[in-house]
PDB file of N, H, CA, C and O in Angstrom:
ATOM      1  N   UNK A   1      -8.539  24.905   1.333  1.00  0.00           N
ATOM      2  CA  UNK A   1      -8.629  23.984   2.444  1.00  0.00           C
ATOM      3  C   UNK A   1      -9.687  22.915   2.164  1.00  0.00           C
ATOM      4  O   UNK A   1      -9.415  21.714   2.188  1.00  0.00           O
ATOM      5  N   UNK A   2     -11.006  23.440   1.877  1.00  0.00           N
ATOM      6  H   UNK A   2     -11.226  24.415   1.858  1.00  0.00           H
ATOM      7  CA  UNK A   2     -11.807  22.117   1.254  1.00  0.00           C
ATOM      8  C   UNK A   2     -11.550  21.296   0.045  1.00  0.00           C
ATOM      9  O   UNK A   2     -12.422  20.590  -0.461  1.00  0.00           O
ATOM     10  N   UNK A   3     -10.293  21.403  -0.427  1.00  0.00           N
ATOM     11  H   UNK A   3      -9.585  21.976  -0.016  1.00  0.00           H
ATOM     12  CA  UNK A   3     -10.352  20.354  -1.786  1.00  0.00           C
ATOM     13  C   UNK A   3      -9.161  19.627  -0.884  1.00  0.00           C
ATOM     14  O   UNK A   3      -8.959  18.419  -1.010  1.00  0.00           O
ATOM     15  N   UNK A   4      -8.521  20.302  -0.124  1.00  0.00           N
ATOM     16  H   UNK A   4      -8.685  21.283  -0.022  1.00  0.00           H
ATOM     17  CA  UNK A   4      -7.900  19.036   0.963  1.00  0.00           C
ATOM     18  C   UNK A   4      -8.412  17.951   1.468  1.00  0.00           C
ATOM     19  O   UNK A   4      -8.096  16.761   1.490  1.00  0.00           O
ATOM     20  N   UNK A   5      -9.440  18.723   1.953  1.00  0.00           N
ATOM     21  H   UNK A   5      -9.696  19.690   1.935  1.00  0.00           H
ATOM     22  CA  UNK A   5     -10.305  18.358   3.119  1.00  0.00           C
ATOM     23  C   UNK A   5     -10.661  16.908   2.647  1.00  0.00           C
ATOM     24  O   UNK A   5     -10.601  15.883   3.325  1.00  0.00           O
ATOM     25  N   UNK A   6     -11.204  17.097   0.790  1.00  0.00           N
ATOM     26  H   UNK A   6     -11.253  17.931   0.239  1.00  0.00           H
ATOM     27  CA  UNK A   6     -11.886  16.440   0.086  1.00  0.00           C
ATOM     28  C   UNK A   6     -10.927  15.065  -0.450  1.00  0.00           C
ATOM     29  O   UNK A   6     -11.358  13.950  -0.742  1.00  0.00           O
ATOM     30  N   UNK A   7      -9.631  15.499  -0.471  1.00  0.00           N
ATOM     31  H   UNK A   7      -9.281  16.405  -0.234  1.00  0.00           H
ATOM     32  CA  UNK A   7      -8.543  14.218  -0.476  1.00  0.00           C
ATOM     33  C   UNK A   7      -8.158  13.643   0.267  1.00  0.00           C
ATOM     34  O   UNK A   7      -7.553  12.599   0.023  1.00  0.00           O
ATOM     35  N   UNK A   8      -8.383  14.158   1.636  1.00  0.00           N
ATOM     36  H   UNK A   8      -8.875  15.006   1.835  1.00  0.00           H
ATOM     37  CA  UNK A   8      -7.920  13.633   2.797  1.00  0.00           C
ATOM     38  C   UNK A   8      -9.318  12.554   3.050  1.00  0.00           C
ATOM     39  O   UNK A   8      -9.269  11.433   3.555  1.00  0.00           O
ATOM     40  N   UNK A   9     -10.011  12.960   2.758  1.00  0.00           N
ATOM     41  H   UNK A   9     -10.051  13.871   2.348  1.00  0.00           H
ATOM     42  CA  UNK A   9     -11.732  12.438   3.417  1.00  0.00           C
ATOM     43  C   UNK A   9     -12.005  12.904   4.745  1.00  0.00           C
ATOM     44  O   UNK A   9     -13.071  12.595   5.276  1.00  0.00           O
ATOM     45  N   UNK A  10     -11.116  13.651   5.371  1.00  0.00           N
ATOM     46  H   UNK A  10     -10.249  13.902   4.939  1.00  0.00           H
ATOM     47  CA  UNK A  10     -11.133  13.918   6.735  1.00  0.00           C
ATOM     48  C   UNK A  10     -10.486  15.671   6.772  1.00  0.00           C
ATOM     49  O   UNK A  10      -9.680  16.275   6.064  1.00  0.00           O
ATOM     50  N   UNK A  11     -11.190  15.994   7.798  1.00  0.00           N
ATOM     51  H   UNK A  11     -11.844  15.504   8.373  1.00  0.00           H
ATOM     52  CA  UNK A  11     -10.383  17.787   8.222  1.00  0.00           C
ATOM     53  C   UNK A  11      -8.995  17.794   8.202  1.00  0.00           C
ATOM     54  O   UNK A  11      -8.413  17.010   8.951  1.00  0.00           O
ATOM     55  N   UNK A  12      -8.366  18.526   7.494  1.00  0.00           N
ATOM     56  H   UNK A  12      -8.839  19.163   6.885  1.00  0.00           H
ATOM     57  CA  UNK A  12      -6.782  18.540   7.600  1.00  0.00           C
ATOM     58  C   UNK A  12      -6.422  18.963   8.627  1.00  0.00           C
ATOM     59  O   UNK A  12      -7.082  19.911   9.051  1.00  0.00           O
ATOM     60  N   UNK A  13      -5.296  18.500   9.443  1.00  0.00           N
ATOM     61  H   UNK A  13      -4.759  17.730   9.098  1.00  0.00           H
ATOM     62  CA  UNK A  13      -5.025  19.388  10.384  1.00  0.00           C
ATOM     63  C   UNK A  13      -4.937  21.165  10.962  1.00  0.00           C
ATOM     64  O   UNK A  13      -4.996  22.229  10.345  1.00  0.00           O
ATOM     65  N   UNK A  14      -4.822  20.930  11.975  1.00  0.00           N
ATOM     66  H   UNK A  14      -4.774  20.066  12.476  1.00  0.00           H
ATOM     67  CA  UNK A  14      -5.188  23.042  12.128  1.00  0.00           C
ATOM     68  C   UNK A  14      -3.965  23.508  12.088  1.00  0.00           C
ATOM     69  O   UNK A  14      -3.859  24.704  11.820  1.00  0.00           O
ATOM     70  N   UNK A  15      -3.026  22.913  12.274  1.00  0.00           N
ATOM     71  H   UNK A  15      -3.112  21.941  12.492  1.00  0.00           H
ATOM     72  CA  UNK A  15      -1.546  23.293  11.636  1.00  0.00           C
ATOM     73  C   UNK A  15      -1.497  24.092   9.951  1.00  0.00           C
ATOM     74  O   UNK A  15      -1.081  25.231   9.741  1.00  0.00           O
ATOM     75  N   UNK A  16      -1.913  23.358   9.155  1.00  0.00           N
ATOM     76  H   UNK A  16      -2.251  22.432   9.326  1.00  0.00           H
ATOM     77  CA  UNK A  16      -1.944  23.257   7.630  1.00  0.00           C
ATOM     78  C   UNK A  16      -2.664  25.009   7.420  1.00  0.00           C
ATOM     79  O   UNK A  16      -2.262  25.672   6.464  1.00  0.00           O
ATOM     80  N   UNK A  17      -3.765  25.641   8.439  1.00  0.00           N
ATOM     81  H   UNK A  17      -4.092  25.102   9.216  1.00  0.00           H
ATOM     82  CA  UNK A  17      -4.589  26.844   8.061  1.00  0.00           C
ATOM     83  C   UNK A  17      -3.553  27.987   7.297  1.00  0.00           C
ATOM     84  O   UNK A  17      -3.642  28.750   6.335  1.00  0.00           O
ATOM     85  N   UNK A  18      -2.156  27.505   8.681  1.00  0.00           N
ATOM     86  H   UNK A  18      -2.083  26.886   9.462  1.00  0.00           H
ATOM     87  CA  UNK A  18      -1.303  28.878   7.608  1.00  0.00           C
ATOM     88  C   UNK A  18      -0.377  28.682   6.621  1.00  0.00           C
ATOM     89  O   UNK A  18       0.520  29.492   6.390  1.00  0.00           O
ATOM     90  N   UNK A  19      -0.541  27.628   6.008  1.00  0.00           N
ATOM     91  H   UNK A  19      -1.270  26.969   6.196  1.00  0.00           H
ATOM     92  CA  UNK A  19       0.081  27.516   4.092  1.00  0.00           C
ATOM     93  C   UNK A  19      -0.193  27.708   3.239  1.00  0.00           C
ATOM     94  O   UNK A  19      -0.892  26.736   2.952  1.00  0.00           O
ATOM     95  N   UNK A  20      -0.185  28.483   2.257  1.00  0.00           N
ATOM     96  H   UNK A  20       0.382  29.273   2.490  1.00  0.00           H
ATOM     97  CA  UNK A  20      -0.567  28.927   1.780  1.00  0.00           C
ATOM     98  C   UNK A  20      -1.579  28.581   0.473  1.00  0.00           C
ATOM     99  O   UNK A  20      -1.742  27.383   0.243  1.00  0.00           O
ATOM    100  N   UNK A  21      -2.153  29.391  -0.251  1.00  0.00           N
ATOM    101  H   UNK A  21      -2.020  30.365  -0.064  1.00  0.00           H
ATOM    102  CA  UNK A  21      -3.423  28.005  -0.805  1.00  0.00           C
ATOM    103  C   UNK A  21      -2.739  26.997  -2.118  1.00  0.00           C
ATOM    104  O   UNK A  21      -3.116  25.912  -2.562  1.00  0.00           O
ATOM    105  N   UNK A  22      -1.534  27.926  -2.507  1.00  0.00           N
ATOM    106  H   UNK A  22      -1.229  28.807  -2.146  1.00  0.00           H
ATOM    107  CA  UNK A  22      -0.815  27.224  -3.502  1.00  0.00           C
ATOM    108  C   UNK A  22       0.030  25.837  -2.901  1.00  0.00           C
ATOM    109  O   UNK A  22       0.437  24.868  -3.542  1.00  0.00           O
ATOM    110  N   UNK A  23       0.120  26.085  -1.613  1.00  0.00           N
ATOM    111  H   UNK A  23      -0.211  26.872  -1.092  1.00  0.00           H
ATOM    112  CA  UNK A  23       0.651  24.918  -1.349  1.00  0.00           C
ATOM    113  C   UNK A  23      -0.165  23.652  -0.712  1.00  0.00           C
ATOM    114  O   UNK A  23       0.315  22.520  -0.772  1.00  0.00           O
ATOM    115  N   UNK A  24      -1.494  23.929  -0.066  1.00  0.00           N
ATOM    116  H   UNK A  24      -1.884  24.848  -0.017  1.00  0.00           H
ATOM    117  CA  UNK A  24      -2.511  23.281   0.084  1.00  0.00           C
ATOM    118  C   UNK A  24      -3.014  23.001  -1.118  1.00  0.00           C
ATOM    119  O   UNK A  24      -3.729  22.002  -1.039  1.00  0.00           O
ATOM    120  N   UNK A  25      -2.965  23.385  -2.059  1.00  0.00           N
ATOM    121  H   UNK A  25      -2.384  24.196  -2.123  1.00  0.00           H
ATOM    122  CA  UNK A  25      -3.644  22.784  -3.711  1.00  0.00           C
ATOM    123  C   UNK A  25      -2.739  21.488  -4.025  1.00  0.00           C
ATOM    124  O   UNK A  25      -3.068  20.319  -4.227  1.00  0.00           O
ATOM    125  N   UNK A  26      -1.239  22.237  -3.987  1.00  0.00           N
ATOM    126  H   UNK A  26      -0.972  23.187  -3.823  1.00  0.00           H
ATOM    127  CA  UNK A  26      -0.328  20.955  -4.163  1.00  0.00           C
ATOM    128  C   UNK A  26      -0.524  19.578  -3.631  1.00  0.00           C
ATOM    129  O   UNK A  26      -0.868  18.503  -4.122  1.00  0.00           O
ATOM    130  N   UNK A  27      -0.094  20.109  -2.151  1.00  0.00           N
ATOM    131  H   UNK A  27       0.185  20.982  -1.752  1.00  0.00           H
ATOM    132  CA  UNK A  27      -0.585  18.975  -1.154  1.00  0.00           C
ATOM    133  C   UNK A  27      -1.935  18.118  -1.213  1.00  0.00           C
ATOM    134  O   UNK A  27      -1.707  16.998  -0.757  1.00  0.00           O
ATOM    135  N   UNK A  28      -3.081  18.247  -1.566  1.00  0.00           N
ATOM    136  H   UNK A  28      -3.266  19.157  -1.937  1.00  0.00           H
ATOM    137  CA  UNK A  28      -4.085  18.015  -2.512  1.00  0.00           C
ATOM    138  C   UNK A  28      -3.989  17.297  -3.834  1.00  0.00           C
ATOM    139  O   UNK A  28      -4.770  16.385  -4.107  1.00  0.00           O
ATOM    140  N   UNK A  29      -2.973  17.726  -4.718  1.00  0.00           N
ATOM    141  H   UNK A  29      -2.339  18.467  -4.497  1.00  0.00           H
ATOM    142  CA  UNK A  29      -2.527  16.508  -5.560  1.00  0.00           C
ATOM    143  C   UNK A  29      -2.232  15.740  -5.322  1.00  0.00           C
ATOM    144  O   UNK A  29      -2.818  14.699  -5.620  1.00  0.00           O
ATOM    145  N   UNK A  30      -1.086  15.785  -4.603  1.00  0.00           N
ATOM    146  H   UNK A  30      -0.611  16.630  -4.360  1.00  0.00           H
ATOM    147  CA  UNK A  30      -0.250  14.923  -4.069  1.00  0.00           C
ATOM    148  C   UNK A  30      -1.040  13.987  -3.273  1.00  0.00           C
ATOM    149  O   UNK A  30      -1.049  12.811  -3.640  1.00  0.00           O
ATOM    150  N   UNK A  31      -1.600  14.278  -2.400  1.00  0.00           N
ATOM    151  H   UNK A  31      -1.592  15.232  -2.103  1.00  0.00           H
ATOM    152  CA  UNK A  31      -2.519  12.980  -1.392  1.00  0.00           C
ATOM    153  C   UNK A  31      -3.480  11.980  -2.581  1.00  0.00           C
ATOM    154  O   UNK A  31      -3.674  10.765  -2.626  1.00  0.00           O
ATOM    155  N   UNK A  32      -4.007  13.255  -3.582  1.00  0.00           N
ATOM    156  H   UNK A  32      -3.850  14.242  -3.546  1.00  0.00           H
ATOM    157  CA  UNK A  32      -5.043  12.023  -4.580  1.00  0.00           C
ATOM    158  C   UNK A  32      -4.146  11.146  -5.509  1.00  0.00           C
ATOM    159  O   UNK A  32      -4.233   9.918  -5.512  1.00  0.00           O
ATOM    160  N   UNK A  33      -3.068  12.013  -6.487  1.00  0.00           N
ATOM    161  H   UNK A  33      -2.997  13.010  -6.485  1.00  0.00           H
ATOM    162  CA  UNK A  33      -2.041  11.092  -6.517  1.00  0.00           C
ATOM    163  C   UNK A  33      -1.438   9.896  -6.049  1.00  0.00           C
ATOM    164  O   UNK A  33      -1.223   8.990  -6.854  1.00  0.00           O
ATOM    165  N   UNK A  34      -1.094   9.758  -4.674  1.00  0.00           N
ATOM    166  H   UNK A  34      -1.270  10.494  -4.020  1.00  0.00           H
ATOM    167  CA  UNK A  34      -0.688   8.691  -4.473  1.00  0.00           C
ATOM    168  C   UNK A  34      -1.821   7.708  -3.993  1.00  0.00           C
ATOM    169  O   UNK A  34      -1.697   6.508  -4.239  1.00  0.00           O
ATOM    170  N   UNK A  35      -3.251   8.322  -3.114  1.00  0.00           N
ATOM    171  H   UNK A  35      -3.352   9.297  -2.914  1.00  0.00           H
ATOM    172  CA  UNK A  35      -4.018   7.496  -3.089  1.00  0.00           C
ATOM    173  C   UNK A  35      -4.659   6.459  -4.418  1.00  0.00           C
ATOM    174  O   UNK A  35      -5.065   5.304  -4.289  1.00  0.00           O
ATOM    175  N   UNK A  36      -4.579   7.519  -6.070  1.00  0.00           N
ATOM    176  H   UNK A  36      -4.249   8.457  -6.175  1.00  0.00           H
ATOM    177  CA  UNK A  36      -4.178   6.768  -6.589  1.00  0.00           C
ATOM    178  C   UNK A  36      -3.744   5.575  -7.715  1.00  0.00           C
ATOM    179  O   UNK A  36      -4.327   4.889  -8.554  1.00  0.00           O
ATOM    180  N   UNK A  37      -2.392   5.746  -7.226  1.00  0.00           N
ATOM    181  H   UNK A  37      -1.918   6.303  -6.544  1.00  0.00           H
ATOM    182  CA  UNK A  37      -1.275   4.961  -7.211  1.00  0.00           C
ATOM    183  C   UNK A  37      -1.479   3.302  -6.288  1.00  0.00           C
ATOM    184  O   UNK A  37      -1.264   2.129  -6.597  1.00  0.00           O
ATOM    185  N   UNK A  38      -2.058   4.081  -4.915  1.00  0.00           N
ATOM    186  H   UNK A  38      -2.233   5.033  -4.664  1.00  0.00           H
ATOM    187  CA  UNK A  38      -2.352   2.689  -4.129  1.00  0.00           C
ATOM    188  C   UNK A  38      -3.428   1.535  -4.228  1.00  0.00           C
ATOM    189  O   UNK A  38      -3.342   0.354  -3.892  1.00  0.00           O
ATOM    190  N   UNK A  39      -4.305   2.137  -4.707  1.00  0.00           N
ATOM    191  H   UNK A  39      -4.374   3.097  -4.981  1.00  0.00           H
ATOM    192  CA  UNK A  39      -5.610   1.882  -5.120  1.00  0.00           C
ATOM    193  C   UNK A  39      -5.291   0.741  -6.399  1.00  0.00           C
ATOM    194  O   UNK A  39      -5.856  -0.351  -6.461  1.00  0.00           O
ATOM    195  N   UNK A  40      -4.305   1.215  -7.360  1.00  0.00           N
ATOM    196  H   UNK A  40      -3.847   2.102  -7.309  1.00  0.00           H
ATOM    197  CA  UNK A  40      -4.004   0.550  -8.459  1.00  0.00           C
ATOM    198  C   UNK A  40      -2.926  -0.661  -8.098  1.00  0.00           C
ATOM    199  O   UNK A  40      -2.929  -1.775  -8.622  1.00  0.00           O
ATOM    200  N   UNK A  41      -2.147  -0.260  -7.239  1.00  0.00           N
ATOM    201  H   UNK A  41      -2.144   0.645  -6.814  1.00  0.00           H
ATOM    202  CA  UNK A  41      -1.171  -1.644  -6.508  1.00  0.00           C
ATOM    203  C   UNK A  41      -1.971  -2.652  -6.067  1.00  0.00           C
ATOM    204  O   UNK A  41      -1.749  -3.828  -6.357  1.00  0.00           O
ATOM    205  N   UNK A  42      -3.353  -2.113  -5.043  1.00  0.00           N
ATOM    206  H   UNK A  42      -3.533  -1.158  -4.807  1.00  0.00           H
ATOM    207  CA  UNK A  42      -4.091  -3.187  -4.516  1.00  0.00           C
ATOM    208  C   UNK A  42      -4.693  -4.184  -5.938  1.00  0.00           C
ATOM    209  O   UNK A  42      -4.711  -5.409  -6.060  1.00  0.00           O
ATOM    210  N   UNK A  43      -5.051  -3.336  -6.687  1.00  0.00           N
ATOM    211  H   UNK A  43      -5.036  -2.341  -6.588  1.00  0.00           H
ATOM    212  CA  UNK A  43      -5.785  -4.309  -7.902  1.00  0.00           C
ATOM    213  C   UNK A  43      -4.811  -5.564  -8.438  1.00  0.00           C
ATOM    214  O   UNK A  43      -4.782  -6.790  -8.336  1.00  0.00           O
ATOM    215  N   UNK A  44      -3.899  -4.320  -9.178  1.00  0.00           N
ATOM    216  H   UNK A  44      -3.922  -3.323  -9.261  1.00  0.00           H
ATOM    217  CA  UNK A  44      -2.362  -5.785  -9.403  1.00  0.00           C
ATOM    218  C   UNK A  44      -2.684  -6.366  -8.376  1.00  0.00           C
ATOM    219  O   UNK A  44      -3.759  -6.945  -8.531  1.00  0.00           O
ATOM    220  N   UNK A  45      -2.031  -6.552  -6.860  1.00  0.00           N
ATOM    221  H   UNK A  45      -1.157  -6.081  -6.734  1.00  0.00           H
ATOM    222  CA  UNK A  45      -1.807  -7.112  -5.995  1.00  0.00           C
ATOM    223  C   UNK A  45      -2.924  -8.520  -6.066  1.00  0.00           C
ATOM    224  O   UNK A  45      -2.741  -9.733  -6.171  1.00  0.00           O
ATOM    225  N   UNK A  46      -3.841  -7.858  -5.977  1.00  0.00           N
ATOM    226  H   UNK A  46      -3.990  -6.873  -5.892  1.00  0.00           H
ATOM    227  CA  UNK A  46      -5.249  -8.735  -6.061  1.00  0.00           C
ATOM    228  C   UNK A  46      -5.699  -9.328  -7.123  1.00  0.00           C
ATOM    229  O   UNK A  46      -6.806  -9.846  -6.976  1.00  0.00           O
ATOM    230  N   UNK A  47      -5.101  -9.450  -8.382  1.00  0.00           N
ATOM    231  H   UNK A  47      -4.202  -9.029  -8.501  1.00  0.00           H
ATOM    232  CA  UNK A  47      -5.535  -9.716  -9.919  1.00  0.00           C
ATOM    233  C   UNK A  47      -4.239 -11.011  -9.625  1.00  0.00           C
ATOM    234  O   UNK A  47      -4.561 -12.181  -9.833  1.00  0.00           O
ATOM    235  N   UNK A  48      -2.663 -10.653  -9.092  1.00  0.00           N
ATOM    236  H   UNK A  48      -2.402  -9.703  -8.923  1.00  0.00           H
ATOM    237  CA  UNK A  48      -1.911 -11.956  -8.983  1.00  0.00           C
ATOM    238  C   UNK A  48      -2.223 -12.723  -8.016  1.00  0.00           C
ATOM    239  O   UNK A  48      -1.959 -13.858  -8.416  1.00  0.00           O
ATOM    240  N   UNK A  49      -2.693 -12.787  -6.815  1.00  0.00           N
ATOM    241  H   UNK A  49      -2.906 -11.865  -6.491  1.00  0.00           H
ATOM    242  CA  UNK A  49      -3.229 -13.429  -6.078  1.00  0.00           C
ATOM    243  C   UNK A  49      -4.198 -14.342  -6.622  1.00  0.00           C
ATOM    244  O   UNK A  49      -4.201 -15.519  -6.261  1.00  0.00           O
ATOM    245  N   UNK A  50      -5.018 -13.897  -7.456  1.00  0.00           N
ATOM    246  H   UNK A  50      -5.015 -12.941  -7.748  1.00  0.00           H
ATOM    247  CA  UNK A  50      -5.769 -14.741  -7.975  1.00  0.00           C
ATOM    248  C   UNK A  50      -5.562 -15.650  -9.262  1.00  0.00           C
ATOM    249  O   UNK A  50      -6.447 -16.291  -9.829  1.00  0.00           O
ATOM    250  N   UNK A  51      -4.199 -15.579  -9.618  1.00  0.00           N
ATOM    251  H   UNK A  51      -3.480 -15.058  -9.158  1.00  0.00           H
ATOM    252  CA  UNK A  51      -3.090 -16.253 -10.263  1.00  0.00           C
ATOM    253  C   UNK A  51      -2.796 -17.901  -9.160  1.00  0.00           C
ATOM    254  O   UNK A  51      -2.070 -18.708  -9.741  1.00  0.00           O
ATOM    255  N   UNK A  52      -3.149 -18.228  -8.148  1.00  0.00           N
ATOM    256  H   UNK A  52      -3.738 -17.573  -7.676  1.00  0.00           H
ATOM    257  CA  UNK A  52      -3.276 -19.358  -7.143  1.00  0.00           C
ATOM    258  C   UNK A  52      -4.239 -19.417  -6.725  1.00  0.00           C
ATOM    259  O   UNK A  52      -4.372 -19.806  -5.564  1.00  0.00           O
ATOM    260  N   UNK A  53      -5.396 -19.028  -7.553  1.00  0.00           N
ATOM    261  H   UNK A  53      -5.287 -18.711  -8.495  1.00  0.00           H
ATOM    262  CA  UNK A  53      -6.708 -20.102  -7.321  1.00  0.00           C
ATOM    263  C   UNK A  53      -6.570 -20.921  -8.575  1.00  0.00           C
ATOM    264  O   UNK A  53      -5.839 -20.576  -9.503  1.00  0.00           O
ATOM    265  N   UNK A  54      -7.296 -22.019  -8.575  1.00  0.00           N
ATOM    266  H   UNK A  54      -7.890 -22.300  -7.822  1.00  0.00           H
ATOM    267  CA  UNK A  54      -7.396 -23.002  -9.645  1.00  0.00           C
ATOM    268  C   UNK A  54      -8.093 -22.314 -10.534  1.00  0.00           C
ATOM    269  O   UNK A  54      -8.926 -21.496 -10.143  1.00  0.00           O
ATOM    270  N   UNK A  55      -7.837 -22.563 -12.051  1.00  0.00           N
ATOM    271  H   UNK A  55      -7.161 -23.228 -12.369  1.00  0.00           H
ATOM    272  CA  UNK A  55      -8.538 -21.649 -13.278  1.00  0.00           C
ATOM    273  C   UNK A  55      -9.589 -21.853 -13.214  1.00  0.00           C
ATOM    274  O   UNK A  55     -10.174 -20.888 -13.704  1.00  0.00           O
ATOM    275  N   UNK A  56     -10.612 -22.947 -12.715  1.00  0.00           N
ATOM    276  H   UNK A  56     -10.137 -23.732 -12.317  1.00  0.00           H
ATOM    277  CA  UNK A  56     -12.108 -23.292 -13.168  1.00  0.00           C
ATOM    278  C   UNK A  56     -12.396 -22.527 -12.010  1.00  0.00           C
ATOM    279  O   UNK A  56     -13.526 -22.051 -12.123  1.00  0.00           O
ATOM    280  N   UNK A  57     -11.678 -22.106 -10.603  1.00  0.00           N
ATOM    281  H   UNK A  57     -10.760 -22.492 -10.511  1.00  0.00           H
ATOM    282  CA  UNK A  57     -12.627 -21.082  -9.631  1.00  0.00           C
ATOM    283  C   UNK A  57     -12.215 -20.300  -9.731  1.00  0.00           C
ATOM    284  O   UNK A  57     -12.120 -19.996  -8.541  1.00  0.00           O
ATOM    285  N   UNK A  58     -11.646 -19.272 -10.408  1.00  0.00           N
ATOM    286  H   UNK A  58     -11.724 -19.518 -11.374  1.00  0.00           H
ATOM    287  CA  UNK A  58     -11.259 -18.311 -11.017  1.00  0.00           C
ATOM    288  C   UNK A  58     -12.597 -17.122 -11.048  1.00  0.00           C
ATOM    289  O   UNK A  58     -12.688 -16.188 -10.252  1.00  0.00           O
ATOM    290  N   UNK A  59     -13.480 -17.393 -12.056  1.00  0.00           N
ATOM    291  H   UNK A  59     -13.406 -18.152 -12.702  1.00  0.00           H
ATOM    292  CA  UNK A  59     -14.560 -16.571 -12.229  1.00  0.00           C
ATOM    293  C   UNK A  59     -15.671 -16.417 -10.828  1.00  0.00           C
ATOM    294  O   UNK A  59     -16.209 -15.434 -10.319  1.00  0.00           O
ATOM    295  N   UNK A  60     -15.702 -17.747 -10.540  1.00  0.00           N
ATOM    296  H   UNK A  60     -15.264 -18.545 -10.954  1.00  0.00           H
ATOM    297  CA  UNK A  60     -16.482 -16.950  -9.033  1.00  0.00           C
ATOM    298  C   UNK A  60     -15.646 -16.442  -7.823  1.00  0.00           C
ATOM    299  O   UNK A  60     -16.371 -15.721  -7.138  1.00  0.00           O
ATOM    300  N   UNK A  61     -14.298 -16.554  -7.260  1.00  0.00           N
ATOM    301  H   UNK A  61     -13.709 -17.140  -7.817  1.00  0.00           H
ATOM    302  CA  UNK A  61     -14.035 -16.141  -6.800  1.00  0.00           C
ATOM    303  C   UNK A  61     -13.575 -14.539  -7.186  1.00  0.00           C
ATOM    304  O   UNK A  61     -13.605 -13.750  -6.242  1.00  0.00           O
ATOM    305  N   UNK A  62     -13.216 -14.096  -8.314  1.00  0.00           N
ATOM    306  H   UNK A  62     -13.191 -14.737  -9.081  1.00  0.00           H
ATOM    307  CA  UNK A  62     -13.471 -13.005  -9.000  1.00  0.00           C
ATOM    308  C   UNK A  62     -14.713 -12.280  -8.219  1.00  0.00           C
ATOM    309  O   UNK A  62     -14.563 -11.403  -7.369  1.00  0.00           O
ATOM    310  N   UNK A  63     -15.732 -12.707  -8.578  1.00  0.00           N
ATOM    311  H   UNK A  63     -15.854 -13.420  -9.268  1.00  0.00           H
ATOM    312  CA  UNK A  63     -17.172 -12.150  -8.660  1.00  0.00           C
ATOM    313  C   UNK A  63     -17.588 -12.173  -7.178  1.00  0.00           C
ATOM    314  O   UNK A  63     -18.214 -11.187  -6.788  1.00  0.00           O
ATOM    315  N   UNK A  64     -17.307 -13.246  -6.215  1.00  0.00           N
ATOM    316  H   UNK A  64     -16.799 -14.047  -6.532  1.00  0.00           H
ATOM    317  CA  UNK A  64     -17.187 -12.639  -4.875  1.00  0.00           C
ATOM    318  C   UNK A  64     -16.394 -11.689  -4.288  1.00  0.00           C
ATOM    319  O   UNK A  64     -16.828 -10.735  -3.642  1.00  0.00           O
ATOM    320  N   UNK A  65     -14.889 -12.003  -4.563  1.00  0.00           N
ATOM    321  H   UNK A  65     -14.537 -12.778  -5.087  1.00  0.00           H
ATOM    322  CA  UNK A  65     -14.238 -10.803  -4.083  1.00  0.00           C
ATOM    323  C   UNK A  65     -14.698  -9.305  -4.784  1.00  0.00           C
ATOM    324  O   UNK A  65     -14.541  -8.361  -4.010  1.00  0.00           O
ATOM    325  N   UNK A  66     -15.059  -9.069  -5.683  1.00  0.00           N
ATOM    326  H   UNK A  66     -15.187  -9.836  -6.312  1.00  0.00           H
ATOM    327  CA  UNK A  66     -14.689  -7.987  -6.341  1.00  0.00           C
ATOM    328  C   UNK A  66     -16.767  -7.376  -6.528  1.00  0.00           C
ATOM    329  O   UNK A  66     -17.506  -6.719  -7.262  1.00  0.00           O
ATOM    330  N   UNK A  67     -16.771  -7.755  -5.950  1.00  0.00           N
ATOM    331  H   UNK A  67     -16.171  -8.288  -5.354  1.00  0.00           H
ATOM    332  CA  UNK A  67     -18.789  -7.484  -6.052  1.00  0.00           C
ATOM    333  C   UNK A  67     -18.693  -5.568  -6.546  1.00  0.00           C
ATOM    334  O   UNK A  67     -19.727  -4.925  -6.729  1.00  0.00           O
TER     335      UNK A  67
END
């Protein structure tokens, strides 16, 4: 339950107490897994976006967004 706990960032629900720990381990991959997955979309996402700033503001807007 705490390595859930620890992917979720938050208490898992009180539903989840009776599954068993093999399947709470899973479920535990699975949440860091796709968190991530998302984490890495935002970057793309945010690396082409910055494909329509002009090339010479390129590096500081870099360095602000991304501090």
């Amino acid at each position: 339950m705490r390595e859930l706990a620890e992917a979720l960032g938050a208490p898992p629900p009180p539903g989840l107490a009776a599954a068993a720990p093999e399947e709470l381990a899973l479920l535990a991959r699975a949440v860091r897994a796709r968190r991530e997955s998302h984490a890495a979309g935002l970057n793309d996402a945010a690396e082409e976006a910055l494909k329509l700033v002009p090339a010479l503001a390129r590096g500081p807007v870099r360095r602000i967004l991304f501090r």
